[in-house]
mmCIF file of C-alpha atoms in Angstrom:
data_model
loop_
_atom_site.group_PDB
_atom_site.id
_atom_site.type_symbol
_atom_site.label_atom_id
_atom_site.label_comp_id
_atom_site.label_asym_id
_atom_site.label_seq_id
_atom_site.Cartn_x
_atom_site.Cartn_y
_atom_site.Cartn_z
ATOM 1 C CA UNK A 1 0.334 -0.374 0.168
ATOM 2 C CA UNK A 2 1.464 3.344 -1.510
ATOM 3 C CA UNK A 3 1.741 5.516 1.539
ATOM 4 C CA UNK A 4 0.577 9.505 0.028
ATOM 5 C CA UNK A 5 1.258 12.422 2.200
ATOM 6 C CA UNK A 6 -1.624 15.721 1.649
ATOM 7 C CA UNK A 7 -0.163 18.959 2.939
ATOM 8 C CA UNK A 8 -3.471 20.853 2.862
ATOM 9 C CA UNK A 9 -5.795 23.114 4.697
ATOM 10 C CA UNK A 10 -8.746 21.007 6.808
ATOM 11 C CA UNK A 11 -12.911 22.384 5.122
ATOM 12 C CA UNK A 12 -15.217 21.963 8.150
ATOM 13 C CA UNK A 13 -17.899 21.080 4.914
ATOM 14 C CA UNK A 14 -15.897 18.153 4.349
ATOM 15 C CA UNK A 15 -16.349 19.163 0.770
ATOM 16 C CA UNK A 16 -12.690 20.048 -0.532
ATOM 17 C CA UNK A 17 -9.087 20.146 1.264
ATOM 18 C CA UNK A 18 -7.434 17.371 3.663
ATOM 19 C CA UNK A 19 -11.232 15.850 4.701
ATOM 20 C CA UNK A 20 -11.532 15.545 0.513
ATOM 21 C CA UNK A 21 -7.771 14.710 -0.403
ATOM 22 C CA UNK A 22 -7.971 11.524 2.450
ATOM 23 C CA UNK A 23 -11.026 10.224 1.164
ATOM 24 C CA UNK A 24 -10.298 10.116 -2.975
ATOM 25 C CA UNK A 25 -6.942 8.460 -1.103
ATOM 26 C CA UNK A 26 -8.454 5.560 0.537
ATOM 27 C CA UNK A 27 -10.744 4.972 -1.821
ATOM 28 C CA UNK A 28 -8.120 4.773 -4.239
ATOM 29 C CA UNK A 29 -6.406 1.935 -1.912
ATOM 30 C CA UNK A 30 -3.848 4.285 -0.887
ATOM 31 C CA UNK A 31 -3.114 5.363 2.873
ATOM 32 C CA UNK A 32 -3.353 8.865 3.556
ATOM 33 C CA UNK A 33 -1.680 10.924 5.432
ATOM 34 C CA UNK A 34 -2.335 14.933 6.658
ATOM 35 C CA UNK A 35 -0.259 17.746 7.684
ATOM 36 C CA UNK A 36 -2.687 20.334 8.333
ATOM 37 C CA UNK A 37 -1.838 24.310 6.885
ATOM 38 C CA UNK A 38 -5.280 25.641 8.174
ATOM 39 C CA UNK A 39 -8.548 25.186 9.848
ATOM 40 C CA UNK A 40 -11.533 26.826 8.011
ATOM 41 C CA UNK A 41 -14.758 27.951 8.550
ATOM 42 C CA UNK A 42 -16.046 26.462 5.456
ATOM 43 C CA UNK A 43 -19.307 25.355 4.033
ATOM 44 C CA UNK A 44 -21.206 24.845 0.537
ATOM 45 C CA UNK A 45 -21.629 28.791 0.565
ATOM 46 C CA UNK A 46 -17.726 29.724 0.813
ATOM 47 C CA UNK A 47 -15.409 29.972 3.843
ATOM 48 C CA UNK A 48 -16.200 31.697 6.464
ATOM 49 C CA UNK A 49 -12.986 32.064 8.721
ATOM 50 C CA UNK A 50 -9.437 30.529 8.253
ATOM 51 C CA UNK A 51 -7.191 29.823 10.922
ATOM 52 C CA UNK A 52 -3.455 29.621 9.891
ATOM 53 C CA UNK A 53 -1.607 26.924 11.049
ATOM 54 C CA UNK A 54 2.142 28.019 12.524
ATOM 55 C CA UNK A 55 5.045 27.397 10.109
ATOM 56 C CA UNK A 56 6.458 25.600 13.358
ATOM 57 C CA UNK A 57 3.667 23.229 14.177
ATOM 58 C CA UNK A 58 3.181 21.652 10.409
ATOM 59 C CA UNK A 59 7.302 21.359 10.973
ATOM 60 C CA UNK A 60 6.438 19.056 13.349
ATOM 61 C CA UNK A 61 3.709 17.152 11.554
ATOM 62 C CA UNK A 62 5.885 16.321 8.725
ATOM 63 C CA UNK A 63 8.590 15.402 10.639
ATOM 64 C CA UNK A 64 6.176 13.302 12.904
ATOM 65 C CA UNK A 65 4.840 11.839 9.112
ATOM 66 C CA UNK A 66 8.362 11.217 7.812
ATOM 67 C CA UNK A 67 10.088 10.128 10.334
ATOM 68 C CA UNK A 68 8.192 7.324 10.991
ATOM 69 C CA UNK A 69 6.034 6.102 8.418
ATOM 70 C CA UNK A 70 7.941 7.589 5.124
ATOM 71 C CA UNK A 71 5.957 8.452 2.279
ATOM 72 C CA UNK A 72 5.769 7.481 -1.169
ATOM 73 C CA UNK A 73 4.811 11.165 -2.974
ATOM 74 C CA UNK A 74 3.269 14.117 -1.463
ATOM 75 C CA UNK A 75 1.071 16.942 -2.726
ATOM 76 C CA UNK A 76 0.417 20.001 -1.394
ATOM 77 C CA UNK A 77 -3.053 21.718 -1.528
ATOM 78 C CA UNK A 78 -3.685 25.363 0.494
ATOM 79 C CA UNK A 79 -0.807 27.186 1.750
ATOM 80 C CA UNK A 80 -1.606 29.743 3.036
ATOM 81 C CA UNK A 81 0.841 32.393 3.516
ATOM 82 C CA UNK A 82 4.528 32.598 2.143
ATOM 83 C CA UNK A 83 5.883 31.321 5.582
ATOM 84 C CA UNK A 84 4.044 28.222 5.291
ATOM 85 C CA UNK A 85 5.308 27.626 1.577
ATOM 86 C CA UNK A 86 8.817 28.235 2.487
ATOM 87 C CA UNK A 87 9.059 25.589 5.632
ATOM 88 C CA UNK A 88 7.133 22.980 3.062
ATOM 89 C CA UNK A 89 9.823 23.443 0.413
ATOM 90 C CA UNK A 90 12.432 23.097 3.053
ATOM 91 C CA UNK A 91 11.008 20.400 4.191
ATOM 92 C CA UNK A 92 10.476 18.591 1.491
ATOM 93 C CA UNK A 93 14.570 18.842 -0.033
ATOM 94 C CA UNK A 94 15.568 17.566 3.021
ATOM 95 C CA UNK A 95 13.753 14.989 2.877
ATOM 96 C CA UNK A 96 14.807 14.137 -0.462
ATOM 97 C CA UNK A 97 10.704 14.365 -2.059
ATOM 98 C CA UNK A 98 11.278 13.462 -5.740
ATOM 99 C CA UNK A 99 7.308 12.649 -6.049
ATOM 100 C CA UNK A 100 6.199 16.289 -5.302
ATOM 101 C CA UNK A 101 2.588 17.325 -6.415
ATOM 102 C CA UNK A 102 1.848 21.166 -5.651
ATOM 103 C CA UNK A 103 -2.053 21.862 -6.661
ATOM 104 C CA UNK A 104 -1.140 25.905 -6.359
ATOM 105 C CA UNK A 105 -4.229 26.523 -4.340
ATOM 106 C CA UNK A 106 -4.834 30.124 -3.918
ATOM 107 C CA UNK A 107 -8.498 30.772 -4.580
ATOM 108 C CA UNK A 108 -11.791 29.139 -2.895
ATOM 109 C CA UNK A 109 -14.769 28.449 -4.577
ATOM 110 C CA UNK A 110 -17.109 31.041 -3.281
ATOM 111 C CA UNK A 111 -14.142 33.496 -4.172
ATOM 112 C CA UNK A 112 -11.985 34.008 -0.806
ATOM 113 C CA UNK A 113 -8.601 33.985 -1.071
ATOM 114 C CA UNK A 114 -6.684 31.078 0.558
ATOM 115 C CA UNK A 115 -3.116 32.515 -0.725
ATOM 116 C CA UNK A 116 -1.633 35.471 0.197
ATOM 117 C CA UNK A 117 -0.273 37.413 -2.729
ATOM 118 C CA UNK A 118 3.241 37.830 -1.335
ATOM 119 C CA UNK A 119 2.864 33.798 -1.286
ATOM 120 C CA UNK A 120 2.505 33.422 -5.527
ATOM 121 C CA UNK A 121 6.352 34.791 -5.421
ATOM 122 C CA UNK A 122 7.216 32.132 -2.483
ATOM 123 C CA UNK A 123 5.828 29.099 -4.354
ATOM 124 C CA UNK A 124 7.538 29.473 -7.894
ATOM 125 C CA UNK A 125 10.642 30.657 -6.473
ATOM 126 C CA UNK A 126 10.981 27.310 -3.730
ATOM 127 C CA UNK A 127 8.017 25.194 -4.355
ATOM 128 C CA UNK A 128 7.421 24.905 -7.963
ATOM 129 C CA UNK A 129 11.260 23.610 -8.698
ATOM 130 C CA UNK A 130 10.739 20.961 -6.488
ATOM 131 C CA UNK A 131 7.682 19.131 -8.242
ATOM 132 C CA UNK A 132 7.003 16.717 -10.251
ATOM 133 C CA UNK A 133 3.860 17.965 -11.231
ATOM 134 C CA UNK A 134 2.358 21.354 -10.989
ATOM 135 C CA UNK A 135 -1.310 21.305 -11.438
ATOM 136 C CA UNK A 136 -2.696 24.982 -11.779
ATOM 137 C CA UNK A 137 -6.225 26.027 -13.333
ATOM 138 C CA UNK A 138 -7.061 29.014 -15.374
ATOM 139 C CA UNK A 139 -6.539 31.361 -12.820
ATOM 140 C CA UNK A 140 -3.472 29.584 -11.140
ATOM 141 C CA UNK A 141 -1.947 29.363 -14.203
ATOM 142 C CA UNK A 142 -2.332 33.023 -14.639
ATOM 143 C CA UNK A 143 -1.512 33.959 -11.099
ATOM 144 C CA UNK A 144 1.847 32.645 -11.635
ATOM 145 C CA UNK A 145 2.444 33.089 -15.592
ATOM 146 C CA UNK A 146 1.003 36.882 -14.531
ATOM 147 C CA UNK A 147 -0.669 37.190 -17.679
ATOM 148 C CA UNK A 148 -4.004 35.876 -19.046
ATOM 149 C CA UNK A 149 -4.840 32.346 -19.371
ATOM 150 C CA UNK A 150 -8.326 31.970 -21.180
ATOM 151 C CA UNK A 151 -7.899 29.381 -24.199
ATOM 152 C CA UNK A 152 -5.672 26.504 -25.247
ATOM 153 C CA UNK A 153 -2.872 28.489 -27.458
ATOM 154 C CA UNK A 154 -2.830 30.354 -23.766
ATOM 155 C CA UNK A 155 -3.122 27.054 -21.791
ATOM 156 C CA UNK A 156 -0.364 26.260 -23.914
ATOM 157 C CA UNK A 157 2.066 28.912 -23.709
ATOM 158 C CA UNK A 158 1.417 28.934 -19.746
ATOM 159 C CA UNK A 159 2.446 25.191 -19.676
ATOM 160 C CA UNK A 160 5.602 26.057 -21.283
ATOM 161 C CA UNK A 161 6.243 28.855 -19.153
ATOM 162 C CA UNK A 162 5.650 27.288 -15.824
ATOM 163 C CA UNK A 163 8.003 24.508 -16.771
ATOM 164 C CA UNK A 164 11.026 26.433 -17.136
ATOM 165 C CA UNK A 165 10.440 27.321 -13.536
ATOM 166 C CA UNK A 166 12.030 24.014 -12.454
ATOM 167 C CA UNK A 167 8.632 21.869 -12.455
ATOM 168 C CA UNK A 168 9.165 18.128 -14.421
ATOM 169 C CA UNK A 169 5.260 17.993 -15.527
ATOM 170 C CA UNK A 170 2.613 21.135 -16.226
ATOM 171 C CA UNK A 171 -0.989 19.759 -16.116
ATOM 172 C CA UNK A 172 -2.551 23.143 -16.888
ATOM 173 C CA UNK A 173 -6.985 22.106 -16.216
ATOM 174 C CA UNK A 174 -9.257 24.277 -19.028
ATOM 175 C CA UNK A 175 -12.030 23.310 -16.403
ATOM 176 C CA UNK A 176 -13.634 26.789 -16.871
ATOM 177 C CA UNK A 177 -13.280 27.236 -20.653
ATOM 178 C CA UNK A 178 -16.573 26.235 -22.659
ATOM 179 C CA UNK A 179 -17.005 23.742 -24.933
ATOM 180 C CA UNK A 180 -15.640 21.088 -23.709
ATOM 181 C CA UNK A 181 -13.432 20.377 -20.429
ATOM 182 C CA UNK A 182 -10.278 20.568 -21.534
ATOM 183 C CA UNK A 183 -6.669 19.815 -19.238
ATOM 184 C CA UNK A 184 -3.499 19.705 -21.176
ATOM 185 C CA UNK A 185 -0.195 18.714 -20.588
ATOM 186 C CA UNK A 186 3.789 19.434 -20.405
ATOM 187 C CA UNK A 187 6.458 17.332 -20.159
ATOM 188 C CA UNK A 188 8.785 19.334 -21.488
ATOM 189 C CA UNK A 189 9.000 17.907 -25.045
ATOM 190 C CA UNK A 190 5.349 17.548 -25.751
ATOM 191 C CA UNK A 191 1.669 18.262 -25.351
ATOM 192 C CA UNK A 192 -0.703 16.181 -24.513
ATOM 193 C CA UNK A 193 -4.609 16.736 -24.069
ATOM 194 C CA UNK A 194 -7.407 15.605 -21.962
ATOM 195 C CA UNK A 195 -10.840 16.167 -23.359
ATOM 196 C CA UNK A 196 -14.450 15.351 -21.506
ATOM 197 C CA UNK A 197 -17.848 16.184 -21.718
ATOM 198 C CA UNK A 198 -18.454 19.277 -19.994
ATOM 199 C CA UNK A 199 -20.736 18.599 -16.848
ATOM 200 C CA UNK A 200 -23.442 21.118 -15.857
ATOM 201 C CA UNK A 201 -23.844 21.261 -12.423
ATOM 202 C CA UNK A 202 -23.434 23.604 -9.265
ATOM 203 C CA UNK A 203 -22.040 20.782 -7.620
ATOM 204 C CA UNK A 204 -18.346 20.603 -7.956
ATOM 205 C CA UNK A 205 -16.894 22.156 -4.565
ATOM 206 C CA UNK A 206 -13.428 20.221 -3.931
ATOM 207 C CA UNK A 207 -12.632 18.802 -7.739
ATOM 208 C CA UNK A 208 -9.169 20.502 -8.006
ATOM 209 C CA UNK A 209 -8.016 18.795 -4.488
ATOM 210 C CA UNK A 210 -9.873 15.071 -5.603
ATOM 211 C CA UNK A 211 -8.445 15.199 -9.107
ATOM 212 C CA UNK A 212 -4.851 15.844 -7.620
ATOM 213 C CA UNK A 213 -4.982 13.741 -4.908
ATOM 214 C CA UNK A 214 -5.663 10.942 -7.299
ATOM 215 C CA UNK A 215 -3.481 12.374 -9.748
ATOM 216 C CA UNK A 216 -0.653 11.860 -6.496
ATOM 217 C CA UNK A 217 -1.813 8.123 -5.845
ATOM 218 C CA UNK A 218 -1.462 7.367 -9.335
ATOM 219 C CA UNK A 219 1.851 8.621 -9.314
ATOM 220 C CA UNK A 220 3.076 6.915 -6.190
ATOM 221 C CA UNK A 221 1.710 3.724 -8.409
ATOM 222 C CA UNK A 222 4.536 4.996 -10.481
ATOM 223 C CA UNK A 223 2.645 4.575 -13.475
ATOM 224 C CA UNK A 224 3.855 7.038 -16.418
ATOM 225 C CA UNK A 225 2.316 10.655 -16.333
ATOM 226 C CA UNK A 226 0.322 9.982 -18.968
ATOM 227 C CA UNK A 227 -1.346 7.445 -17.872
ATOM 228 C CA UNK A 228 -1.855 8.662 -14.333
ATOM 229 C CA UNK A 229 -3.593 12.108 -15.951
ATOM 230 C CA UNK A 230 -6.027 9.751 -18.223
ATOM 231 C CA UNK A 231 -6.746 7.604 -14.557
ATOM 232 C CA UNK A 232 -6.816 11.129 -13.107
ATOM 233 C CA UNK A 233 -9.459 12.719 -15.127
ATOM 234 C CA UNK A 234 -11.233 9.673 -15.261
ATOM 235 C CA UNK A 235 -12.023 9.391 -11.522
ATOM 236 C CA UNK A 236 -12.645 12.764 -11.657
ATOM 237 C CA UNK A 237 -14.753 13.273 -14.016
ATOM 238 C CA UNK A 238 -17.136 10.572 -12.428
ATOM 239 C CA UNK A 239 -16.949 12.249 -9.297
ATOM 240 C CA UNK A 240 -18.111 16.020 -11.034
ATOM 241 C CA UNK A 241 -20.866 13.880 -12.760
ATOM 242 C CA UNK A 242 -22.765 11.879 -9.825
ATOM 243 C CA UNK A 243 -21.806 14.805 -7.315
ATOM 244 C CA UNK A 244 -23.927 15.628 -4.633
ATOM 245 C CA UNK A 245 -26.492 18.787 -3.876
ATOM 246 C CA UNK A 246 -25.388 19.670 -0.611
ATOM 247 C CA UNK A 247 -26.023 22.445 1.324
ATOM 248 C CA UNK A 248 -27.557 25.756 -0.392
ATOM 249 C CA UNK A 249 -24.426 26.534 -2.023
ATOM 250 C CA UNK A 250 -21.642 24.583 -4.353
ATOM 251 C CA UNK A 251 -22.027 21.227 -3.416
ATOM 252 C CA UNK A 252 -18.922 18.435 -2.955
ATOM 253 C CA UNK A 253 -18.275 16.767 -6.105
ATOM 254 C CA UNK A 254 -18.686 13.306 -4.879
ATOM 255 C CA UNK A 255 -15.030 10.671 -5.243
ATOM 256 C CA UNK A 256 -17.791 7.289 -4.373
ATOM 257 C CA UNK A 257 -19.128 7.489 -7.951
ATOM 258 C CA UNK A 258 -17.131 5.196 -10.126
ATOM 259 C CA UNK A 259 -17.348 2.797 -7.024
ATOM 260 C CA UNK A 260 -20.598 2.687 -7.418
ATOM 261 C CA UNK A 261 -21.365 0.150 -10.304
ATOM 262 C CA UNK A 262 -18.966 -2.143 -8.161
ATOM 263 C CA UNK A 263 -21.368 -1.975 -4.897
ATOM 264 C CA UNK A 264 -24.444 -2.519 -7.284
ATOM 265 C CA UNK A 265 -22.917 -5.134 -9.142
ATOM 266 C CA UNK A 266 -22.553 -6.402 -6.103
ATOM 267 C CA UNK A 267 -25.864 -6.219 -4.127
ATOM 268 C CA UNK A 268 -27.615 -7.036 -7.630
ATOM 269 C CA UNK A 269 -25.563 -10.611 -7.506
ATOM 270 C CA UNK A 270 -25.417 -11.175 -3.683
ATOM 271 C CA UNK A 271 -29.409 -10.402 -4.231
ATOM 272 C CA UNK A 272 -29.190 -13.461 -7.067
ATOM 273 C CA UNK A 273 -27.318 -15.531 -5.060
ATOM 274 C CA UNK A 274 -29.724 -15.028 -2.495
ATOM 275 C CA UNK A 275 -32.835 -16.129 -5.283
ATOM 276 C CA UNK A 276 -31.082 -19.223 -6.118
ATOM 277 C CA UNK A 277 -30.261 -20.820 -2.560
ATOM 278 C CA UNK A 278 -34.332 -19.789 -1.483
ATOM 279 C CA UNK A 279 -35.018 -21.444 -5.279
ATOM 280 C CA UNK A 280 -32.799 -24.863 -4.281
ATOM 281 C CA UNK A 281 -34.017 -25.269 -0.261
ATOM 282 C CA UNK A 282 -37.944 -24.681 -2.058
ATOM 283 C CA UNK A 283 -37.389 -27.810 -4.585
ATOM 284 C CA UNK A 284 -35.731 -29.905 -2.274
ATOM 285 C CA UNK A 285 -38.847 -29.559 0.082
ATOM 286 C CA UNK A 286 -40.468 -30.101 -3.066
ATOM 287 C CA UNK A 287 -38.501 -33.582 -3.779
ATOM 288 C CA UNK A 288 -39.121 -34.950 -0.388
#
């Protein structure tokens, strides 16, 4: 079982952040561990308050996990501020983590900022160069590149720009583009497009977390980057297609969905077995 550490914020509503990460990792078959960078008072309507965890305590959490259990891959989510980014980058270097997936969470679904403006520079200078993969959406890619990213051509240019900052791979998510949902992967040599249907729903809370957590699992499993993205894209698309209408705002994506057919099939088979058992008992009674 692969050991996967997520370094991110806590979502009290359970739809995103650490909660979505650990749920996804467990469902896929990994052993999830967490370092909490911030506590959020949050629900489907938005983020009501944020309580950042001190860099010193974040460092202690990382040390506790890695020195005992160890890790096969690490993902980052909400890092809140520049000091947190610095301590995470220092620890990634100290423990020589090669499989680092950076989900540069900057803005909540409701529009509230989750990363201070000065931290973007620190992210670019200190964390991106350590990443195996970074997974910005359009607005995050725009913030990193400091120029608009609003169509496929601009996504490709942004991917090349971000790659030059030191990461090994860049996946720019096109979920906010009109039309079909197209993500673009750049591995330093070639571009790869991952196309899926546009699912019209307001219940998309936590989709970025589910996607990057699934990617981290796939990479921990040593799947090639192109296959890892394909598998994770299918997983998150299913989670969005079967999202949950909870709360009065943006309900959460549903990572359980991809397994629902297997669960339904199990119940059908169980019912058939029970029917066969009852039928056999009936036939035996008649025969007697």
